[in-house]
């Protein structure tokens, strides 16, 4: 195997200018692919740049798609991992800033479940989306609240009505987080391991979205009372530490 020391294309962050791409030579194909993904050549800097107002997620997707096209053509690509780091979210004075980390992929976490056998390991994966500072559930709740605030700034009846509806949805998301936390805690104390002869997870049928299975407390109680050799813990004390207070009453949506 021959290692190529210099890549054909390198993506990075240019100070004050955003995402940039540098090419090894002036092959037309390199220019064609970059321009197709909205990069434009700068004579002054001798690099390709995305427009300065390109949103972070859009920039990440454009870099990923261009990289994939180069890889599929047998070219080598290098990328600065800082491209994946999202910018901080503006906050009001006195409010703690939410630390920025590369976004979690629910698709990747879902795929990870297919290789797990122990209940405690599934609990660990579920805990990642429930993390107070970096979890997907908290991020979704913050996103919806921010969208509601944006609608309120319109200062119109429709804007205020939609903001109220969005804040109601945020309450539902907070409630969902509480329910997932309970499920995560139950998984954490279950000593169960997937049988060797169990079907692959991909072959287990999913319920249709409109079907809501009835849930009894029998399995939950059994799991809570079972001691786990993998993760011994005091469930009652842990619940007290992690479960949030009940959500505020949900306001009914206004009608036009």
mmCIF file of C-alpha atoms in Angstrom:
data_model
loop_
_atom_site.group_PDB
_atom_site.id
_atom_site.type_symbol
_atom_site.label_atom_id
_atom_site.label_comp_id
_atom_site.label_asym_id
_atom_site.label_seq_id
_atom_site.Cartn_x
_atom_site.Cartn_y
_atom_site.Cartn_z
ATOM 1 C CA UNK A 1 0.000 0.000 0.000
ATOM 2 C CA UNK A 2 1.384 3.393 -0.990
ATOM 3 C CA UNK A 3 0.614 6.295 1.329
ATOM 4 C CA UNK A 4 0.062 9.673 -0.273
ATOM 5 C CA UNK A 5 1.640 12.380 1.876
ATOM 6 C CA UNK A 6 -0.215 15.286 0.277
ATOM 7 C CA UNK A 7 -3.947 14.997 -0.474
ATOM 8 C CA UNK A 8 -5.544 16.018 -3.736
ATOM 9 C CA UNK A 9 -7.975 18.257 -1.830
ATOM 10 C CA UNK A 10 -7.806 19.653 1.701
ATOM 11 C CA UNK A 11 -10.705 21.298 3.554
ATOM 12 C CA UNK A 12 -10.093 23.605 6.475
ATOM 13 C CA UNK A 13 -11.170 26.760 8.302
ATOM 14 C CA UNK A 14 -9.715 30.038 7.053
ATOM 15 C CA UNK A 15 -9.511 32.785 9.723
ATOM 16 C CA UNK A 16 -12.504 35.123 9.490
ATOM 17 C CA UNK A 17 -13.516 33.645 6.116
ATOM 18 C CA UNK A 18 -15.020 30.285 7.000
ATOM 19 C CA UNK A 19 -14.648 26.926 5.251
ATOM 20 C CA UNK A 20 -11.962 26.762 2.555
ATOM 21 C CA UNK A 21 -10.675 24.132 0.137
ATOM 22 C CA UNK A 22 -7.160 23.900 -1.299
ATOM 23 C CA UNK A 23 -6.292 21.725 -4.288
ATOM 24 C CA UNK A 24 -3.014 20.042 -5.220
ATOM 25 C CA UNK A 25 -3.075 21.262 -8.838
ATOM 26 C CA UNK A 26 -5.306 22.912 -11.439
ATOM 27 C CA UNK A 27 -7.093 19.819 -12.727
ATOM 28 C CA UNK A 28 -10.483 20.860 -14.179
ATOM 29 C CA UNK A 29 -12.267 18.047 -12.333
ATOM 30 C CA UNK A 30 -11.260 19.452 -8.933
ATOM 31 C CA UNK A 31 -12.551 22.880 -9.880
ATOM 32 C CA UNK A 32 -15.762 21.414 -11.306
ATOM 33 C CA UNK A 33 -16.641 19.441 -8.179
ATOM 34 C CA UNK A 34 -15.902 22.308 -5.804
ATOM 35 C CA UNK A 35 -17.943 24.782 -7.828
ATOM 36 C CA UNK A 36 -20.822 22.312 -7.999
ATOM 37 C CA UNK A 37 -20.824 22.367 -4.197
ATOM 38 C CA UNK A 38 -20.839 26.197 -4.038
ATOM 39 C CA UNK A 39 -17.111 26.779 -3.459
ATOM 40 C CA UNK A 40 -15.696 29.758 -5.362
ATOM 41 C CA UNK A 41 -12.043 30.356 -6.162
ATOM 42 C CA UNK A 42 -10.255 33.338 -4.588
ATOM 43 C CA UNK A 43 -7.332 34.615 -6.681
ATOM 44 C CA UNK A 44 -6.027 36.643 -3.762
ATOM 45 C CA UNK A 45 -5.882 33.685 -1.346
ATOM 46 C CA UNK A 46 -5.410 30.879 -3.891
ATOM 47 C CA UNK A 47 -8.093 28.770 -2.210
ATOM 48 C CA UNK A 48 -11.763 27.976 -2.747
ATOM 49 C CA UNK A 49 -14.221 29.481 -0.253
ATOM 50 C CA UNK A 50 -17.855 28.960 0.615
ATOM 51 C CA UNK A 51 -19.979 32.127 0.796
ATOM 52 C CA UNK A 52 -19.504 33.812 4.151
ATOM 53 C CA UNK A 53 -23.190 33.508 5.086
ATOM 54 C CA UNK A 54 -23.317 29.723 4.575
ATOM 55 C CA UNK A 55 -25.009 28.124 7.645
ATOM 56 C CA UNK A 56 -22.855 25.688 9.609
ATOM 57 C CA UNK A 57 -24.923 22.573 8.849
ATOM 58 C CA UNK A 58 -25.026 23.456 5.156
ATOM 59 C CA UNK A 59 -21.243 23.892 5.100
ATOM 60 C CA UNK A 60 -20.708 20.502 6.769
ATOM 61 C CA UNK A 61 -23.011 18.805 4.251
ATOM 62 C CA UNK A 62 -21.297 20.466 1.298
ATOM 63 C CA UNK A 63 -17.856 19.384 2.518
ATOM 64 C CA UNK A 64 -19.117 15.839 3.097
ATOM 65 C CA UNK A 65 -20.722 15.578 -0.338
ATOM 66 C CA UNK A 66 -17.737 17.015 -2.166
ATOM 67 C CA UNK A 67 -15.408 14.699 -0.218
ATOM 68 C CA UNK A 68 -17.530 11.697 -1.121
ATOM 69 C CA UNK A 69 -17.416 12.624 -4.800
ATOM 70 C CA UNK A 70 -13.628 12.962 -4.665
ATOM 71 C CA UNK A 71 -13.279 9.626 -2.830
ATOM 72 C CA UNK A 72 -15.508 7.884 -5.355
ATOM 73 C CA UNK A 73 -13.182 9.151 -8.094
ATOM 74 C CA UNK A 74 -10.124 7.684 -6.364
ATOM 75 C CA UNK A 75 -8.771 10.980 -5.035
ATOM 76 C CA UNK A 76 -7.418 11.628 -1.562
ATOM 77 C CA UNK A 77 -9.047 14.165 0.758
ATOM 78 C CA UNK A 78 -8.057 15.687 4.094
ATOM 79 C CA UNK A 79 -10.383 17.729 6.323
ATOM 80 C CA UNK A 80 -9.830 19.748 9.477
ATOM 81 C CA UNK A 81 -12.073 18.187 12.185
ATOM 82 C CA UNK A 82 -12.873 21.683 13.483
ATOM 83 C CA UNK A 83 -15.205 22.055 10.496
ATOM 84 C CA UNK A 84 -17.608 19.782 12.401
ATOM 85 C CA UNK A 85 -17.620 22.007 15.490
ATOM 86 C CA UNK A 86 -20.766 24.185 15.428
ATOM 87 C CA UNK A 87 -20.659 27.828 16.474
ATOM 88 C CA UNK A 88 -21.911 28.775 19.907
ATOM 89 C CA UNK A 89 -25.547 29.746 20.428
ATOM 90 C CA UNK A 90 -25.997 33.414 21.452
ATOM 91 C CA UNK A 91 -27.328 33.677 25.003
ATOM 92 C CA UNK A 92 -28.639 36.443 27.204
ATOM 93 C CA UNK A 93 -26.343 38.011 29.809
ATOM 94 C CA UNK A 94 -25.973 35.827 32.866
ATOM 95 C CA UNK A 95 -27.150 32.680 31.134
ATOM 96 C CA UNK A 96 -24.599 29.868 30.849
ATOM 97 C CA UNK A 97 -23.363 29.214 27.328
ATOM 98 C CA UNK A 98 -24.171 25.767 25.961
ATOM 99 C CA UNK A 99 -20.848 24.136 25.117
ATOM 100 C CA UNK A 100 -20.495 23.302 21.448
ATOM 101 C CA UNK A 101 -19.551 19.786 20.403
ATOM 102 C CA UNK A 102 -19.790 17.920 17.109
ATOM 103 C CA UNK A 103 -23.441 17.048 16.573
ATOM 104 C CA UNK A 104 -24.582 13.565 17.550
ATOM 105 C CA UNK A 105 -26.025 11.438 14.814
ATOM 106 C CA UNK A 106 -29.180 9.576 15.778
ATOM 107 C CA UNK A 107 -28.620 7.388 12.733
ATOM 108 C CA UNK A 108 -25.201 6.359 14.086
ATOM 109 C CA UNK A 109 -26.603 5.697 17.575
ATOM 110 C CA UNK A 110 -29.446 3.645 16.087
ATOM 111 C CA UNK A 111 -26.918 1.628 14.098
ATOM 112 C CA UNK A 112 -24.885 1.071 17.256
ATOM 113 C CA UNK A 113 -27.841 -0.660 18.898
ATOM 114 C CA UNK A 114 -27.616 -3.476 16.338
ATOM 115 C CA UNK A 115 -24.296 -4.672 17.756
ATOM 116 C CA UNK A 116 -25.211 -4.539 21.469
ATOM 117 C CA UNK A 117 -26.241 -7.543 23.555
ATOM 118 C CA UNK A 118 -26.504 -6.282 27.145
ATOM 119 C CA UNK A 119 -29.294 -4.115 28.560
ATOM 120 C CA UNK A 120 -26.737 -1.966 30.381
ATOM 121 C CA UNK A 121 -24.993 -1.162 27.091
ATOM 122 C CA UNK A 122 -28.275 -0.057 25.519
ATOM 123 C CA UNK A 123 -28.825 2.153 28.564
ATOM 124 C CA UNK A 124 -25.450 3.786 27.909
ATOM 125 C CA UNK A 125 -26.457 4.627 24.337
ATOM 126 C CA UNK A 126 -29.804 6.012 25.465
ATOM 127 C CA UNK A 127 -28.044 8.103 28.077
ATOM 128 C CA UNK A 128 -26.113 9.881 25.331
ATOM 129 C CA UNK A 129 -29.251 11.449 23.882
ATOM 130 C CA UNK A 130 -30.438 12.389 27.386
ATOM 131 C CA UNK A 131 -27.230 14.135 28.461
ATOM 132 C CA UNK A 132 -28.156 17.445 30.093
ATOM 133 C CA UNK A 133 -25.537 19.482 28.251
ATOM 134 C CA UNK A 134 -25.022 17.680 24.929
ATOM 135 C CA UNK A 135 -28.013 15.364 24.503
ATOM 136 C CA UNK A 136 -30.294 15.369 21.494
ATOM 137 C CA UNK A 137 -33.486 15.707 23.553
ATOM 138 C CA UNK A 138 -32.272 18.827 25.364
ATOM 139 C CA UNK A 139 -31.003 20.269 22.107
ATOM 140 C CA UNK A 140 -34.389 19.709 20.450
ATOM 141 C CA UNK A 141 -36.185 21.390 23.341
ATOM 142 C CA UNK A 142 -33.861 24.399 23.123
ATOM 143 C CA UNK A 143 -34.293 24.553 19.347
ATOM 144 C CA UNK A 144 -38.098 24.631 19.633
ATOM 145 C CA UNK A 145 -37.983 27.270 22.390
ATOM 146 C CA UNK A 146 -35.701 29.415 20.225
ATOM 147 C CA UNK A 147 -38.044 28.998 17.260
ATOM 148 C CA UNK A 148 -40.925 30.128 19.482
ATOM 149 C CA UNK A 149 -38.934 33.202 20.530
ATOM 150 C CA UNK A 150 -38.295 33.982 16.856
ATOM 151 C CA UNK A 151 -42.045 33.843 16.159
ATOM 152 C CA UNK A 152 -42.758 36.135 19.109
ATOM 153 C CA UNK A 153 -40.412 38.745 17.643
ATOM 154 C CA UNK A 154 -42.787 39.087 14.688
ATOM 155 C CA UNK A 155 -45.117 40.872 17.135
ATOM 156 C CA UNK A 156 -48.199 39.773 15.204
ATOM 157 C CA UNK A 157 -51.241 37.728 16.318
ATOM 158 C CA UNK A 158 -50.190 34.807 14.109
ATOM 159 C CA UNK A 159 -46.632 34.969 15.418
ATOM 160 C CA UNK A 160 -47.759 34.955 19.056
ATOM 161 C CA UNK A 161 -50.200 32.106 18.390
ATOM 162 C CA UNK A 162 -47.538 29.984 16.700
ATOM 163 C CA UNK A 163 -45.073 30.764 19.496
ATOM 164 C CA UNK A 164 -47.598 29.471 22.042
ATOM 165 C CA UNK A 165 -48.092 26.303 19.998
ATOM 166 C CA UNK A 166 -44.312 25.767 19.746
ATOM 167 C CA UNK A 167 -43.864 26.203 23.498
ATOM 168 C CA UNK A 168 -46.563 23.566 23.983
ATOM 169 C CA UNK A 169 -44.544 21.252 21.751
ATOM 170 C CA UNK A 170 -41.453 22.032 23.851
ATOM 171 C CA UNK A 171 -43.403 20.864 26.926
ATOM 172 C CA UNK A 172 -44.147 17.601 25.114
ATOM 173 C CA UNK A 173 -40.442 17.191 24.333
ATOM 174 C CA UNK A 174 -39.550 17.784 28.005
ATOM 175 C CA UNK A 175 -42.141 15.164 29.003
ATOM 176 C CA UNK A 176 -40.693 12.777 26.404
ATOM 177 C CA UNK A 177 -37.253 13.295 27.948
ATOM 178 C CA UNK A 178 -38.618 12.360 31.374
ATOM 179 C CA UNK A 179 -40.203 9.198 29.991
ATOM 180 C CA UNK A 180 -36.989 8.225 28.193
ATOM 181 C CA UNK A 181 -35.039 8.808 31.404
ATOM 182 C CA UNK A 182 -37.280 6.320 33.201
ATOM 183 C CA UNK A 183 -36.749 3.781 30.426
ATOM 184 C CA UNK A 184 -32.982 4.367 30.546
ATOM 185 C CA UNK A 185 -32.928 3.783 34.302
ATOM 186 C CA UNK A 186 -34.923 0.572 33.925
ATOM 187 C CA UNK A 187 -32.520 -0.689 31.255
ATOM 188 C CA UNK A 188 -29.554 0.198 33.453
ATOM 189 C CA UNK A 189 -30.623 -2.209 36.225
ATOM 190 C CA UNK A 190 -31.803 -5.058 33.993
ATOM 191 C CA UNK A 191 -29.313 -7.967 34.022
ATOM 192 C CA UNK A 192 -30.683 -9.318 30.738
ATOM 193 C CA UNK A 193 -28.476 -10.341 27.819
ATOM 194 C CA UNK A 194 -29.677 -11.014 24.264
ATOM 195 C CA UNK A 195 -29.796 -14.785 23.546
ATOM 196 C CA UNK A 196 -27.277 -16.127 21.057
ATOM 197 C CA UNK A 197 -30.049 -17.474 18.811
ATOM 198 C CA UNK A 198 -32.111 -14.256 18.839
ATOM 199 C CA UNK A 199 -33.008 -12.849 15.395
ATOM 200 C CA UNK A 200 -31.045 -9.891 14.162
ATOM 201 C CA UNK A 201 -32.452 -6.547 15.236
ATOM 202 C CA UNK A 202 -33.135 -5.593 11.624
ATOM 203 C CA UNK A 203 -35.557 -8.545 11.340
ATOM 204 C CA UNK A 204 -37.637 -7.607 14.395
ATOM 205 C CA UNK A 205 -40.795 -5.907 13.044
ATOM 206 C CA UNK A 206 -41.675 -2.415 14.255
ATOM 207 C CA UNK A 207 -45.188 -1.441 15.236
ATOM 208 C CA UNK A 208 -47.068 0.853 12.901
ATOM 209 C CA UNK A 209 -46.912 4.457 14.102
ATOM 210 C CA UNK A 210 -50.634 4.567 14.914
ATOM 211 C CA UNK A 211 -50.452 1.492 17.178
ATOM 212 C CA UNK A 212 -49.964 2.383 20.842
ATOM 213 C CA UNK A 213 -49.218 -0.762 22.877
ATOM 214 C CA UNK A 214 -50.584 -0.803 26.405
ATOM 215 C CA UNK A 215 -47.869 -0.595 29.032
ATOM 216 C CA UNK A 216 -48.149 -2.295 32.387
ATOM 217 C CA UNK A 217 -45.884 -1.699 35.324
ATOM 218 C CA UNK A 218 -45.123 -5.414 35.772
ATOM 219 C CA UNK A 219 -41.960 -5.511 33.666
ATOM 220 C CA UNK A 220 -40.822 -2.133 34.989
ATOM 221 C CA UNK A 221 -41.227 -3.229 38.602
ATOM 222 C CA UNK A 222 -39.435 -6.510 37.936
ATOM 223 C CA UNK A 223 -36.522 -4.663 36.343
ATOM 224 C CA UNK A 224 -36.341 -2.123 39.142
ATOM 225 C CA UNK A 225 -36.182 -4.826 41.799
ATOM 226 C CA UNK A 226 -33.620 -6.957 39.961
ATOM 227 C CA UNK A 227 -29.993 -6.563 40.944
ATOM 228 C CA UNK A 228 -27.657 -6.047 38.001
ATOM 229 C CA UNK A 229 -24.180 -7.607 38.044
ATOM 230 C CA UNK A 230 -23.199 -5.191 35.291
ATOM 231 C CA UNK A 231 -24.265 -1.987 36.954
ATOM 232 C CA UNK A 232 -25.284 -2.169 40.640
ATOM 233 C CA UNK A 233 -27.058 0.984 41.655
ATOM 234 C CA UNK A 234 -29.617 2.384 44.009
ATOM 235 C CA UNK A 235 -32.461 3.082 41.616
ATOM 236 C CA UNK A 236 -34.476 5.213 43.991
ATOM 237 C CA UNK A 237 -31.599 7.580 44.727
ATOM 238 C CA UNK A 238 -30.631 7.793 41.067
ATOM 239 C CA UNK A 239 -34.175 8.645 40.071
ATOM 240 C CA UNK A 240 -34.129 11.484 42.551
ATOM 241 C CA UNK A 241 -30.964 12.872 41.021
ATOM 242 C CA UNK A 242 -31.848 12.667 37.361
ATOM 243 C CA UNK A 243 -35.607 12.968 36.908
ATOM 244 C CA UNK A 244 -36.751 16.496 36.272
ATOM 245 C CA UNK A 245 -39.725 18.113 37.892
ATOM 246 C CA UNK A 246 -43.055 17.479 36.164
ATOM 247 C CA UNK A 247 -43.665 19.688 33.174
ATOM 248 C CA UNK A 248 -45.928 22.692 33.579
ATOM 249 C CA UNK A 249 -49.549 22.259 32.491
ATOM 250 C CA UNK A 250 -49.836 22.320 28.747
ATOM 251 C CA UNK A 251 -51.844 25.199 27.357
ATOM 252 C CA UNK A 252 -54.349 24.301 24.646
ATOM 253 C CA UNK A 253 -53.528 25.530 21.187
ATOM 254 C CA UNK A 254 -55.455 28.598 20.125
ATOM 255 C CA UNK A 255 -57.597 28.426 17.010
ATOM 256 C CA UNK A 256 -57.835 31.058 14.375
#
